Amino acid sequence: MTGFFGRLLRGLAFASAALALLPLQSAHAHSGYTQTRYPIVLVHGLFGFDSALGVDYFYGIPGALQRDGAKVYVAQVSAAHSTEVRGEQLLAQVKNILALTGASKVNLIGHSHGGPTTRYVAGVAPQLVASVTSIGGVNRGSRVADIVRGVAPAGTVSETVANGAASALVGLINLVSGGSSLPQLPTAALDSLTTAGSAQFNQRFAAGVPTSGCGHGAELVNGVRYYSWTGTRTQTNVLDVTDGALGVLGLAFGEANDGLVSACSSRLGRHLGDYRQNHLDEVNQLVGLRDWFSTDPVTLYRQHANRLKTAGL
Ligand code: CA
């Protein structure tokens, strides 16, 4: 036990030393590495929030992008609602950001349901969007949503029960994130996230979606660049309490997945890679607990900002 605590104390001392370096970094002038031409807007997924109990949904990511020059905004749309309703909310926020900054376009980066949400805005207002990046995006539906809808078909008592459970979860998230006046309709969210609901959405918003399930999609459509990356592991860190649930959900797939979305469903535009991350690692959750022997999720966002900058976006 002494050996364990000794290692723990040395680990903590190392962590404190590393943390002490952080203010020094921000005291220096930024390098410009992430200084994109257009502002970056981060868009959360289902049951998402901009911050809960002071913890950012995109944990540590806005700061890491801002540190080297990016202008970053975190959108807040309904945690649980249809892609179209969330998309209209995001469109209004994008217009506000453009008015505030004087920029002519934004770079949209969406996680999970944030993928289709950003695609909606690029579809209805391509002139306002420089790029759409989908991370663990539900672009061709999620088997988990299919299963939840399967046990709760429309108009049955079990739907009432399922909707009640989902509403309770949404209520909890709204409570911890300081309350929200945004409308919530969990069944509409689930319908958008099913395979059938996604196929219907893709008929109207096809830009960037691969014609073959697991390939690349078109990179440039209507002047908008499309990119994606995803995780393909379900359990990555024994200390993360969310790994168990993602591990169980991941068993429902029978193909590579991140615990909630299959690798093929996530594909959009130019696919940038599959990583040793689960659905929550993709946004560096919980609080940075991810596979410590693979690429840091935050690094992927920084590299992508640099990619956008290099592309003139
Ligand atoms: Ca994790």
Coordinates of C-alpha atoms and ligand atoms in Angstrom, one line a residue:
M1 CA 0.0 0.0 0.0
T2 CA 2.9 2.3 0.9
G3 CA 4.3 1.8 -2.6
F4 CA 0.9 2.6 -4.2
F5 CA 0.6 5.9 -2.1
G6 CA 4.2 6.7 -2.9
R7 CA 3.5 6.4 -6.6
L8 CA 0.2 8.4 -6.2
L9 CA 2.0 11.2 -4.4
R10 CA 4.8 11.4 -7.0
G11 CA 2.0 11.4 -9.7
L12 CA 0.3 14.3 -7.9
A13 CA 3.5 16.2 -7.5
F14 CA 4.2 15.7 -11.2
A15 CA 0.6 16.8 -12.0
S16 CA 1.0 20.0 -9.8
A17 CA 4.2 20.8 -11.5
A18 CA 2.6 20.4 -14.9
L19 CA -0.4 22.6 -13.9
A20 CA 1.9 25.3 -12.6
L21 CA 3.3 25.6 -16.1
L22 CA -0.1 26.4 -17.7
P23 CA -0.3 30.1 -16.7
L24 CA 3.2 30.6 -18.1
Q25 CA 2.0 29.3 -21.5
S26 CA -0.9 31.7 -21.5
A27 CA 1.3 34.6 -20.4
H28 CA 3.3 34.3 -23.7
A29 CA 2.0 35.7 -26.9
H30 CA 0.1 33.0 -28.8
S31 CA 1.8 31.2 -31.6
G32 CA -1.0 31.6 -34.2
Y33 CA -1.1 27.8 -34.6
T34 CA -4.9 27.7 -34.2
Q35 CA -5.6 31.2 -35.6
T36 CA -8.3 30.4 -38.1
R37 CA -9.6 33.1 -40.4
Y38 CA -13.2 32.4 -39.3
P39 CA -14.5 31.9 -35.8
I40 CA -14.9 28.3 -34.6
V41 CA -18.3 27.3 -33.2
L42 CA -18.5 24.1 -31.0
V43 CA -21.9 22.4 -31.0
H44 CA -22.8 19.7 -28.4
G45 CA -24.7 16.5 -28.8
L46 CA -27.7 14.8 -27.3
F47 CA -28.1 15.7 -23.6
G48 CA -25.4 18.2 -24.1
F49 CA -24.8 21.5 -22.4
D50 CA -22.3 24.3 -22.8
S51 CA -21.2 23.8 -19.2
A52 CA -22.5 21.9 -16.2
L53 CA -21.2 22.5 -12.6
G54 CA -18.5 24.6 -14.2
V55 CA -17.3 21.7 -16.4
D56 CA -17.2 22.4 -20.2
Y57 CA -18.9 19.9 -22.4
F58 CA -15.9 20.2 -24.7
Y59 CA -13.5 19.7 -21.8
G60 CA -10.5 21.9 -22.0
I61 CA -11.0 22.4 -25.7
P62 CA -12.1 26.0 -26.2
G63 CA -9.2 27.2 -24.1
A64 CA -6.7 25.1 -25.9
L65 CA -7.9 26.5 -29.2
Q66 CA -8.1 30.1 -28.0
R67 CA -4.6 29.9 -26.5
D68 CA -3.0 30.0 -30.0
G69 CA -5.2 32.4 -31.7
A70 CA -8.6 30.9 -32.5
K71 CA -11.8 32.8 -31.8
V72 CA -14.1 30.1 -30.2
Y73 CA -17.8 30.1 -29.4
V74 CA -19.7 27.3 -27.7
A75 CA -23.3 27.1 -28.9
Q76 CA -26.1 26.0 -26.7
V77 CA -29.0 24.3 -28.5
S78 CA -31.8 22.1 -27.0
A79 CA -30.2 19.1 -25.3
A80 CA -32.9 16.8 -26.8
H81 CA -34.8 17.8 -29.8
S82 CA -35.0 17.2 -33.6
T83 CA -32.1 18.0 -35.8
E84 CA -34.2 20.7 -37.5
V85 CA -35.2 22.5 -34.3
R86 CA -31.6 22.3 -33.0
G87 CA -30.4 23.5 -36.4
E88 CA -32.6 26.5 -36.4
Q89 CA -31.4 27.4 -32.9
L90 CA -27.8 27.1 -34.1
L91 CA -28.4 29.2 -37.2
A92 CA -29.7 32.0 -35.0
Q93 CA -26.6 31.8 -32.8
V94 CA -24.3 31.7 -35.9
K95 CA -25.9 35.0 -37.1
N96 CA -25.3 36.5 -33.7
I97 CA -21.6 35.4 -33.8
L98 CA -21.2 36.9 -37.2
A99 CA -22.8 40.2 -36.1
L100 CA -20.5 40.3 -33.0
T101 CA -17.3 39.5 -34.7
G102 CA -17.8 41.0 -38.1
A103 CA -16.8 37.7 -39.7
S104 CA -18.5 36.6 -42.9
K105 CA -18.5 32.8 -42.1
V106 CA -17.9 30.4 -39.2
N107 CA -16.2 27.0 -38.9
L108 CA -18.7 24.6 -37.3
I109 CA -17.5 21.7 -35.2
G110 CA -20.2 19.3 -33.9
H111 CA -20.0 16.3 -31.7
S112 CA -22.6 13.4 -31.8
H113 CA -26.0 15.0 -32.7
G114 CA -24.0 18.2 -33.2
G115 CA -22.8 16.6 -36.5
P116 CA -26.2 16.6 -38.2
T117 CA -27.1 19.9 -36.4
T118 CA -24.1 21.7 -38.1
R119 CA -24.9 20.0 -41.4
Y120 CA -28.4 21.5 -41.2
V121 CA -27.0 25.0 -40.9
A122 CA -24.6 24.4 -43.8
G123 CA -27.5 23.1 -45.8
V124 CA -29.8 26.0 -45.3
A125 CA -27.2 28.8 -45.2
P126 CA -24.0 27.6 -47.0
Q127 CA -22.9 31.2 -47.5
L128 CA -22.4 31.6 -43.7
V129 CA -20.4 28.4 -43.3
A130 CA -16.7 27.9 -44.1
S131 CA -16.5 24.3 -42.9
V132 CA -18.4 21.5 -41.1
T133 CA -16.5 19.0 -38.9
S134 CA -18.4 16.1 -37.5
I135 CA -16.8 14.2 -34.5
G136 CA -18.5 10.9 -33.6
G137 CA -21.4 12.3 -35.6
V138 CA -24.7 10.5 -35.9
N139 CA -24.7 10.9 -39.7
R140 CA -26.3 7.6 -40.6
G141 CA -28.1 7.0 -37.3
S142 CA -27.3 5.2 -34.1
R143 CA -28.2 1.6 -33.3
V144 CA -28.7 2.7 -29.7
A145 CA -31.5 5.1 -30.8
D146 CA -33.0 2.3 -33.0
I147 CA -33.0 0.0 -30.0
V148 CA -34.6 2.6 -27.7
R149 CA -37.2 3.4 -30.3
G150 CA -37.6 -0.4 -31.0
V151 CA -38.7 -1.1 -27.4
A152 CA -40.8 2.1 -27.4
P153 CA -42.8 2.2 -30.7
A154 CA -44.9 5.2 -31.3
G155 CA -48.2 5.5 -29.5
T156 CA -47.6 2.8 -26.9
V157 CA -47.5 2.9 -23.1
S158 CA -43.8 2.1 -23.1
E159 CA -43.1 5.2 -25.2
T160 CA -44.6 7.2 -22.3
V161 CA -42.3 5.4 -19.9
A162 CA -39.2 5.9 -22.2
N163 CA -40.1 9.5 -22.8
G164 CA -40.5 10.0 -19.0
A165 CA -37.0 8.5 -18.4
A166 CA -35.4 10.6 -21.1
S167 CA -37.2 13.7 -19.8
A168 CA -35.9 13.1 -16.3
L169 CA -32.4 12.9 -17.7
V170 CA -32.8 16.1 -19.7
G171 CA -34.2 17.8 -16.6
L172 CA -31.2 16.7 -14.5
I173 CA -28.8 18.0 -17.1
N174 CA -30.7 21.3 -17.4
L175 CA -30.6 21.5 -13.6
V176 CA -26.9 21.0 -13.3
S177 CA -26.2 23.3 -16.3
G178 CA -28.0 26.2 -14.6
G179 CA -31.4 25.7 -16.2
S180 CA -32.4 26.2 -19.7
S181 CA -35.4 27.9 -21.3
L182 CA -34.8 25.9 -24.5
P183 CA -37.5 23.5 -25.5
Q184 CA -36.8 19.8 -25.0
L185 CA -38.5 16.9 -26.8
P186 CA -36.6 13.6 -26.3
T187 CA -38.7 11.5 -28.6
A188 CA -38.1 14.0 -31.4
A189 CA -34.3 13.7 -30.7
L190 CA -34.5 9.9 -30.8
D191 CA -36.4 9.9 -34.0
S192 CA -33.8 12.1 -35.6
L193 CA -31.0 9.8 -34.4
T194 CA -32.5 6.5 -35.7
T195 CA -31.2 4.9 -38.9
A196 CA -34.5 5.7 -40.6
G197 CA -34.7 9.2 -39.3
S198 CA -31.1 9.9 -40.4
A199 CA -31.8 8.5 -43.9
Q200 CA -34.8 10.8 -44.2
F201 CA -32.7 13.8 -43.1
N202 CA -29.9 12.8 -45.5
Q203 CA -32.3 13.0 -48.4
R204 CA -32.6 16.7 -47.8
F205 CA -29.1 17.3 -46.5
A206 CA -26.8 15.0 -48.5
A207 CA -23.7 17.2 -48.6
G208 CA -20.6 15.4 -47.4
V209 CA -22.4 12.1 -46.7
P210 CA -20.5 9.2 -48.3
T211 CA -22.5 7.3 -51.0
S212 CA -20.8 4.1 -49.7
G213 CA -21.3 3.6 -46.0
C214 CA -17.7 3.6 -44.8
G215 CA -15.9 5.7 -47.4
H216 CA -15.1 9.4 -47.7
G217 CA -17.8 11.9 -48.7
A218 CA -17.4 14.9 -50.9
E219 CA -15.0 17.3 -49.3
L220 CA -16.3 20.5 -50.9
V221 CA -20.0 21.1 -51.5
N222 CA -21.6 24.6 -52.1
G223 CA -18.4 26.2 -51.0
V224 CA -18.5 24.4 -47.6
R225 CA -15.6 22.0 -46.6
Y226 CA -16.7 18.8 -44.8
Y227 CA -14.5 16.8 -42.4
S228 CA -14.9 14.0 -39.8
W229 CA -13.1 11.9 -37.3
T230 CA -14.3 9.4 -34.7
G231 CA -13.4 7.0 -31.9
T232 CA -13.6 3.2 -32.3
R233 CA -13.1 2.0 -28.8
T234 CA -15.7 1.7 -26.1
Q235 CA -13.6 1.3 -22.9
T236 CA -10.4 3.3 -22.7
N237 CA -9.7 4.3 -19.0
V238 CA -10.5 2.2 -15.9
L239 CA -10.9 5.3 -13.8
D240 CA -13.7 6.7 -16.0
V241 CA -17.1 5.8 -14.6
T242 CA -18.8 6.2 -18.0
D243 CA -16.8 3.5 -19.6
G244 CA -18.9 0.7 -18.3
A245 CA -22.1 2.0 -19.9
L246 CA -20.4 2.7 -23.2
G247 CA -18.9 -0.8 -23.1
V248 CA -22.3 -2.3 -22.7
L249 CA -24.0 -0.2 -25.4
G250 CA -21.1 -0.9 -27.8
L251 CA -22.0 -4.6 -27.7
A252 CA -25.2 -3.7 -29.6
F253 CA -23.3 -2.9 -32.8
G254 CA -21.3 -5.9 -34.1
E255 CA -19.0 -3.4 -36.0
A256 CA -16.4 -0.8 -35.0
N257 CA -18.1 1.9 -32.8
D258 CA -17.5 4.4 -30.0
G259 CA -20.2 3.1 -27.7
L260 CA -23.0 5.2 -29.3
V261 CA -22.2 5.6 -32.9
S262 CA -20.7 3.2 -35.5
A263 CA -17.5 4.2 -37.2
C264 CA -19.3 4.0 -40.6
S265 CA -22.2 6.2 -39.4
S266 CA -19.7 8.9 -38.3
R267 CA -18.2 9.4 -41.8
L268 CA -18.6 12.8 -43.4
G269 CA -16.6 14.6 -46.1
R270 CA -12.9 14.0 -45.8
H271 CA -12.5 11.4 -43.0
L272 CA -9.5 12.3 -40.9
G273 CA -9.1 9.1 -38.8
D274 CA -10.3 6.6 -36.3
Y275 CA -8.9 6.9 -32.8
R276 CA -8.6 4.9 -29.6
Q277 CA -11.5 6.9 -28.1
N278 CA -15.0 6.3 -27.0
H279 CA -18.0 8.6 -27.5
L280 CA -17.1 10.8 -24.5
D281 CA -13.3 10.7 -25.0
E282 CA -14.1 12.5 -28.3
V283 CA -14.9 15.6 -26.2
N284 CA -12.2 14.8 -23.6
Q285 CA -14.6 13.5 -21.0
L286 CA -15.0 12.8 -18.2
V287 CA -12.6 15.6 -17.2
G288 CA -9.8 14.3 -19.4
L289 CA -10.0 10.6 -18.5
R290 CA -9.2 8.9 -21.8
D291 CA -6.6 6.4 -23.2
W292 CA -3.4 8.0 -21.9
F293 CA -1.3 6.0 -24.4
S294 CA -2.9 7.3 -27.5
T295 CA -3.4 10.8 -29.1
D296 CA -4.8 13.4 -26.7
P297 CA -8.3 14.4 -27.9
V298 CA -7.5 18.0 -27.4
T299 CA -4.5 17.7 -29.7
L300 CA -6.8 16.5 -32.5
Y301 CA -8.9 19.7 -32.2
R302 CA -5.7 21.9 -32.2
Q303 CA -4.4 20.1 -35.3
H304 CA -7.7 20.5 -37.0
A305 CA -7.8 24.2 -36.3
N306 CA -4.4 24.4 -37.9
R307 CA -5.7 22.4 -40.8
L308 CA -8.5 24.9 -41.3
K309 CA -6.1 27.8 -41.0
T310 CA -3.8 26.3 -43.6
A311 CA -6.8 25.8 -45.9
G312 CA -7.5 29.6 -45.5
L313 CA -10.7 29.0 -43.5
Ligands
CA1 CA -13.4 8.9 -21.1

